[in-house]
PDB file of C-alpha atoms and ligand atoms in Angstrom:
ATOM      1  CA  UNK A   1       0.452 -26.709  16.976  1.00 90.00           C
ATOM      2  CA  UNK A   2       2.761 -26.285  14.008  1.00 98.00           C
ATOM      3  CA  UNK A   3       6.114 -28.005  13.525  1.00 98.00           C
ATOM      4  CA  UNK A   4       9.379 -26.278  14.457  1.00 98.00           C
ATOM      5  CA  UNK A   5      10.358 -26.292  10.772  1.00 98.00           C
ATOM      6  CA  UNK A   6       7.080 -24.592   9.847  1.00 98.00           C
ATOM      7  CA  UNK A   7       7.437 -22.032  12.647  1.00 98.00           C
ATOM      8  CA  UNK A   8      10.945 -21.156  11.429  1.00 98.00           C
ATOM      9  CA  UNK A   9       9.763 -20.873   7.825  1.00 98.00           C
ATOM     10  CA  UNK A  10       6.801 -18.667   8.814  1.00 98.00           C
ATOM     11  CA  UNK A  11       9.076 -16.468  10.918  1.00 98.00           C
ATOM     12  CA  UNK A  12      11.312 -16.028   7.862  1.00 98.00           C
ATOM     13  CA  UNK A  13       8.235 -14.971   5.894  1.00 98.00           C
ATOM     14  CA  UNK A  14       7.375 -12.461   8.647  1.00 98.00           C
ATOM     15  CA  UNK A  15      10.858 -10.955   8.204  1.00 98.00           C
ATOM     16  CA  UNK A  16      10.463 -10.820   4.414  1.00 97.00           C
ATOM     17  CA  UNK A  17       7.103  -9.010   4.662  1.00 98.00           C
ATOM     18  CA  UNK A  18       8.573  -6.608   7.245  1.00 97.00           C
ATOM     19  CA  UNK A  19      11.482  -5.833   4.932  1.00 97.00           C
ATOM     20  CA  UNK A  20       9.065  -5.180   2.048  1.00 97.00           C
ATOM     21  CA  UNK A  21       7.124  -2.763   4.281  1.00 97.00           C
ATOM     22  CA  UNK A  22      10.314  -0.932   5.224  1.00 97.00           C
ATOM     23  CA  UNK A  23      11.665  -0.835   1.645  1.00 98.00           C
ATOM     24  CA  UNK A  24       8.358   0.439   0.230  1.00 98.00           C
ATOM     25  CA  UNK A  25       8.170   3.143   2.900  1.00 98.00           C
ATOM     26  CA  UNK A  26      11.666   4.253   1.904  1.00 98.00           C
ATOM     27  CA  UNK A  27      10.574   4.291  -1.750  1.00 98.00           C
ATOM     28  CA  UNK A  28       7.563   6.409  -0.787  1.00 98.00           C
ATOM     29  CA  UNK A  29       9.840   8.915   0.929  1.00 98.00           C
ATOM     30  CA  UNK A  30      12.178   9.055  -2.102  1.00 98.00           C
ATOM     31  CA  UNK A  31       9.177   9.661  -4.407  1.00 98.00           C
ATOM     32  CA  UNK A  32       8.049  12.484  -2.118  1.00 98.00           C
ATOM     33  CA  UNK A  33      11.504  14.076  -2.415  1.00 98.00           C
ATOM     34  CA  UNK A  34      11.312  13.774  -6.197  1.00 97.00           C
ATOM     35  CA  UNK A  35       7.921  15.518  -6.290  1.00 96.00           C
ATOM     36  CA  UNK A  36       6.179  12.299  -7.383  1.00 97.00           C
ATOM     37  CA  UNK A  37       3.183  12.612  -5.057  1.00 97.00           C
ATOM     38  CA  UNK A  38       1.067   9.922  -6.766  1.00 97.00           C
ATOM     39  CA  UNK A  39       3.930   7.396  -6.606  1.00 98.00           C
ATOM     40  CA  UNK A  40       4.620   8.354  -2.966  1.00 98.00           C
ATOM     41  CA  UNK A  41       0.998   7.657  -2.001  1.00 98.00           C
ATOM     42  CA  UNK A  42       1.023   4.377  -3.936  1.00 98.00           C
ATOM     43  CA  UNK A  43       4.199   3.137  -2.209  1.00 98.00           C
ATOM     44  CA  UNK A  44       2.964   4.300   1.209  1.00 98.00           C
ATOM     45  CA  UNK A  45      -0.203   2.225   0.766  1.00 98.00           C
ATOM     46  CA  UNK A  46       1.883  -0.743  -0.442  1.00 98.00           C
ATOM     47  CA  UNK A  47       4.084  -0.383   2.648  1.00 98.00           C
ATOM     48  CA  UNK A  48       1.047  -0.487   4.937  1.00 98.00           C
ATOM     49  CA  UNK A  49      -0.265  -3.538   3.076  1.00 97.00           C
ATOM     50  CA  UNK A  50       3.028  -5.353   3.677  1.00 98.00           C
ATOM     51  CA  UNK A  51       2.829  -4.587   7.383  1.00 98.00           C
ATOM     52  CA  UNK A  52      -0.684  -6.078   7.410  1.00 98.00           C
ATOM     53  CA  UNK A  53       0.697  -9.159   5.605  1.00 98.00           C
ATOM     54  CA  UNK A  54       3.410  -9.471   8.263  1.00 98.00           C
ATOM     55  CA  UNK A  55       0.945  -9.170  11.149  1.00 98.00           C
ATOM     56  CA  UNK A  56      -1.427 -11.712   9.648  1.00 98.00           C
ATOM     57  CA  UNK A  57       1.333 -14.368   9.742  1.00 98.00           C
ATOM     58  CA  UNK A  58       2.557 -13.104  13.127  1.00 98.00           C
ATOM     59  CA  UNK A  59      -0.881 -13.659  14.674  1.00 98.00           C
ATOM     60  CA  UNK A  60      -1.251 -17.038  12.984  1.00 98.00           C
ATOM     61  CA  UNK A  61       2.073 -18.312  14.399  1.00 98.00           C
ATOM     62  CA  UNK A  62       1.135 -17.273  17.941  1.00 98.00           C
ATOM     63  CA  UNK A  63      -2.368 -18.694  17.554  1.00 98.00           C
ATOM     64  CA  UNK A  64      -0.861 -22.077  16.652  1.00 98.00           C
ATOM     65  CA  UNK A  65       1.148 -22.109  19.891  1.00 96.00           C
ATOM     66  CA  UNK A  66       4.460 -21.279  18.293  1.00 98.00           C
ATOM     67  CA  UNK A  67       6.504 -18.123  18.914  1.00 98.00           C
ATOM     68  CA  UNK A  68       6.186 -15.303  16.372  1.00 98.00           C
ATOM     69  CA  UNK A  69       9.489 -13.432  16.306  1.00 98.00           C
ATOM     70  CA  UNK A  70       9.626  -9.675  15.778  1.00 98.00           C
ATOM     71  CA  UNK A  71      12.084  -9.137  12.915  1.00 96.00           C
ATOM     72  CA  UNK A  72      15.030  -6.776  13.221  1.00 93.00           C
ATOM     73  CA  UNK A  73      14.819  -3.575  11.216  1.00 85.00           C
ATOM     74  CA  UNK A  74      17.295  -3.615   8.337  1.00 86.00           C
ATOM     75  CA  UNK A  75      18.082  -0.211   6.934  1.00 92.00           C
ATOM     76  CA  UNK A  76      16.572  -0.241   3.428  1.00 96.00           C
ATOM     77  CA  UNK A  77      18.211   1.669   0.596  1.00 97.00           C
ATOM     78  CA  UNK A  78      17.140   5.289   0.434  1.00 98.00           C
ATOM     79  CA  UNK A  79      18.157   6.316  -3.064  1.00 98.00           C
ATOM     80  CA  UNK A  80      16.808   5.026  -6.369  1.00 98.00           C
ATOM     81  CA  UNK A  81      18.196   5.557  -9.840  1.00 97.00           C
ATOM     82  CA  UNK A  82      14.837   6.437 -11.383  1.00 95.00           C
ATOM     83  CA  UNK A  83      11.146   5.828 -10.803  1.00 95.00           C
ATOM     84  CA  UNK A  84      11.212   3.246 -13.604  1.00 94.00           C
ATOM     85  CA  UNK A  85      14.060   1.328 -11.909  1.00 96.00           C
ATOM     86  CA  UNK A  86      12.283   1.639  -8.554  1.00 97.00           C
ATOM     87  CA  UNK A  87       9.125  -0.053  -9.864  1.00 97.00           C
ATOM     88  CA  UNK A  88      11.274  -2.754 -11.512  1.00 96.00           C
ATOM     89  CA  UNK A  89      12.698  -3.388  -8.056  1.00 97.00           C
ATOM     90  CA  UNK A  90       9.205  -3.611  -6.519  1.00 97.00           C
ATOM     91  CA  UNK A  91       8.156  -6.115  -9.190  1.00 97.00           C
ATOM     92  CA  UNK A  92      11.291  -8.216  -8.580  1.00 97.00           C
ATOM     93  CA  UNK A  93      10.664  -8.127  -4.830  1.00 97.00           C
ATOM     94  CA  UNK A  94       7.076  -9.277  -5.287  1.00 97.00           C
ATOM     95  CA  UNK A  95       8.298 -12.233  -7.383  1.00 97.00           C
ATOM     96  CA  UNK A  96      10.710 -13.115  -4.578  1.00 97.00           C
ATOM     97  CA  UNK A  97       7.826 -13.024  -2.059  1.00 97.00           C
ATOM     98  CA  UNK A  98       5.721 -15.258  -4.321  1.00 98.00           C
ATOM     99  CA  UNK A  99       8.580 -17.793  -4.558  1.00 98.00           C
ATOM    100  CA  UNK A 100       8.868 -17.776  -0.776  1.00 98.00           C
ATOM    101  CA  UNK A 101       5.110 -18.366  -0.329  1.00 98.00           C
ATOM    102  CA  UNK A 102       5.314 -21.270  -2.786  1.00 98.00           C
ATOM    103  CA  UNK A 103       8.130 -22.818  -0.729  1.00 98.00           C
ATOM    104  CA  UNK A 104       5.891 -22.576   2.348  1.00 98.00           C
ATOM    105  CA  UNK A 105       3.086 -24.279   0.422  1.00 98.00           C
ATOM    106  CA  UNK A 106       5.488 -27.081  -0.553  1.00 98.00           C
ATOM    107  CA  UNK A 107       6.433 -27.488   3.108  1.00 98.00           C
ATOM    108  CA  UNK A 108       2.727 -27.823   3.971  1.00 98.00           C
ATOM    109  CA  UNK A 109       2.344 -30.691   1.493  1.00 98.00           C
ATOM    110  CA  UNK A 110       5.536 -32.316   2.726  1.00 98.00           C
ATOM    111  CA  UNK A 111       4.584 -32.436   6.420  1.00 98.00           C
ATOM    112  CA  UNK A 112       1.520 -32.493   5.767  1.00 98.00           C
ATOM    113  CA  UNK A 113       0.014 -29.404   7.461  1.00 98.00           C
ATOM    114  CA  UNK A 114      -3.463 -28.809   6.038  1.00 98.00           C
ATOM    115  CA  UNK A 115      -4.325 -25.945   8.401  1.00 98.00           C
ATOM    116  CA  UNK A 116      -1.317 -23.851   7.381  1.00 98.00           C
ATOM    117  CA  UNK A 117      -1.968 -24.770   3.762  1.00 98.00           C
ATOM    118  CA  UNK A 118      -5.459 -23.323   4.079  1.00 98.00           C
ATOM    119  CA  UNK A 119      -4.090 -20.218   5.821  1.00 98.00           C
ATOM    120  CA  UNK A 120      -1.586 -19.671   2.991  1.00 98.00           C
ATOM    121  CA  UNK A 121      -4.264 -19.756   0.271  1.00 98.00           C
ATOM    122  CA  UNK A 122      -4.968 -16.073   0.995  1.00 98.00           C
ATOM    123  CA  UNK A 123      -1.289 -15.270   0.301  1.00 98.00           C
ATOM    124  CA  UNK A 124      -1.230 -17.277  -2.932  1.00 98.00           C
ATOM    125  CA  UNK A 125      -4.182 -15.194  -4.177  1.00 97.00           C
ATOM    126  CA  UNK A 126      -2.736 -11.944  -2.840  1.00 97.00           C
ATOM    127  CA  UNK A 127       0.590 -12.551  -4.625  1.00 97.00           C
ATOM    128  CA  UNK A 128      -1.231 -13.265  -7.897  1.00 97.00           C
ATOM    129  CA  UNK A 129      -2.967  -9.889  -7.539  1.00 96.00           C
ATOM    130  CA  UNK A 130       0.226  -8.046  -6.524  1.00 95.00           C
ATOM    131  CA  UNK A 131       2.205  -9.421  -9.462  1.00 96.00           C
ATOM    132  CA  UNK A 132      -0.632  -8.588 -11.887  1.00 96.00           C
ATOM    133  CA  UNK A 133      -0.802  -5.043 -10.491  1.00 95.00           C
ATOM    134  CA  UNK A 134       2.944  -4.488 -10.815  1.00 95.00           C
ATOM    135  CA  UNK A 135       2.988  -5.989 -14.304  1.00 95.00           C
ATOM    136  CA  UNK A 136       0.190  -3.593 -15.403  1.00 94.00           C
ATOM    137  CA  UNK A 137       2.059  -0.703 -13.876  1.00 94.00           C
ATOM    138  CA  UNK A 138       5.316  -1.653 -15.645  1.00 95.00           C
ATOM    139  CA  UNK A 139       3.453  -1.896 -18.977  1.00 95.00           C
ATOM    140  CA  UNK A 140       1.970   1.609 -18.494  1.00 94.00           C
ATOM    141  CA  UNK A 141       5.382   3.043 -17.599  1.00 94.00           C
ATOM    142  CA  UNK A 142       6.895   1.496 -20.742  1.00 94.00           C
ATOM    143  CA  UNK A 143       4.070   2.933 -22.870  1.00 94.00           C
ATOM    144  CA  UNK A 144       4.613   6.422 -21.464  1.00 95.00           C
ATOM    145  CA  UNK A 145       8.320   6.151 -22.290  1.00 92.00           C
ATOM    146  CA  UNK A 146      11.038   8.559 -21.178  1.00 86.00           C
ATOM    147  CA  UNK A 147      10.118  11.806 -22.966  1.00 81.00           C
ATOM    148  CA  UNK A 148      10.155  15.247 -21.341  1.00 80.00           C
ATOM    149  CA  UNK A 149       6.736  14.951 -19.655  1.00 94.00           C
ATOM    150  CA  UNK A 150       7.134  11.233 -18.835  1.00 95.00           C
ATOM    151  CA  UNK A 151       7.533  11.637 -15.066  1.00 95.00           C
ATOM    152  CA  UNK A 152       4.410  13.793 -14.883  1.00 95.00           C
ATOM    153  CA  UNK A 153       2.322  11.216 -16.752  1.00 95.00           C
ATOM    154  CA  UNK A 154       3.804   8.265 -14.823  1.00 96.00           C
ATOM    155  CA  UNK A 155       2.899   9.983 -11.546  1.00 96.00           C
ATOM    156  CA  UNK A 156      -0.650  10.684 -12.736  1.00 96.00           C
ATOM    157  CA  UNK A 157      -1.066   7.090 -13.928  1.00 95.00           C
ATOM    158  CA  UNK A 158       0.202   5.645 -10.631  1.00 96.00           C
ATOM    159  CA  UNK A 159      -2.090   8.018  -8.726  1.00 96.00           C
ATOM    160  CA  UNK A 160      -5.028   6.713 -10.765  1.00 95.00           C
ATOM    161  CA  UNK A 161      -4.065   3.075 -10.108  1.00 94.00           C
ATOM    162  CA  UNK A 162      -3.701   3.863  -6.395  1.00 95.00           C
ATOM    163  CA  UNK A 163      -7.221   5.316  -6.340  1.00 95.00           C
ATOM    164  CA  UNK A 164      -8.586   2.155  -7.957  1.00 93.00           C
ATOM    165  CA  UNK A 165      -6.772   0.002  -5.382  1.00 92.00           C
ATOM    166  CA  UNK A 166      -8.223   2.034  -2.490  1.00 94.00           C
ATOM    167  CA  UNK A 167     -11.737   1.723  -3.970  1.00 94.00           C
ATOM    168  CA  UNK A 168     -11.291  -2.020  -4.450  1.00 89.00           C
ATOM    169  CA  UNK A 169     -10.067  -2.466  -0.844  1.00 86.00           C
ATOM    170  CA  UNK A 170     -13.053  -0.454   0.442  1.00 90.00           C
ATOM    171  CA  UNK A 171     -15.425  -2.665  -1.578  1.00 89.00           C
ATOM    172  CA  UNK A 172     -13.793  -5.780  -0.025  1.00 82.00           C
ATOM    173  CA  UNK A 173     -14.354  -4.418   3.495  1.00 82.00           C
ATOM    174  CA  UNK A 174     -18.048  -3.762   2.739  1.00 83.00           C
ATOM    175  CA  UNK A 175     -18.614  -7.357   1.560  1.00 77.00           C
TER     176      UNK A 175
HETATM  177 FE1  FEO B 201       3.325  -9.245   1.098  1.00 75.15          FE
HETATM  178 FE2  FEO B 201       3.651  -7.952  -1.530  1.00 75.15          FE
HETATM  179  O1  FEO B 201       4.218  -9.281  -0.429  1.00 75.15           O
END
């Protein structure tokens, strides 16, 4: 059993992960419209990852005899100024998710709730990886710059990073 405060906080995290999934799917669609196929695939995979993050917490809440609440679907934005600005937004969103996970960890120490603390360790590690990935991506985009062929090279670079992520996930499954 988890406390009511913890159940509320975890349900808020479920909603945050669901929003990330919806926003990233919208970004994927925008990239597709812009002819950025590599970026579209990258954001589609990120969207699916966020849904998996949401479901992992959802199942945990129900398993601990609390009530996991299905979040409402907020319409995400559909237009983005540029691919550079879009990835800046992803990076900012990931930092927001990390801050929210850290608040949950603090709540675990406060109660204390060692079981939820242990459950959240996976998210602490996942957020470290997500932020590192987005930081690398932002660095590459800055290096490519904004010249005439920039969008082509950004898309190719993101496609390459996406391929590495898929290979790394497959290796994790085989472990
Ligand atoms: Fe599940 Fe990328 O936050």
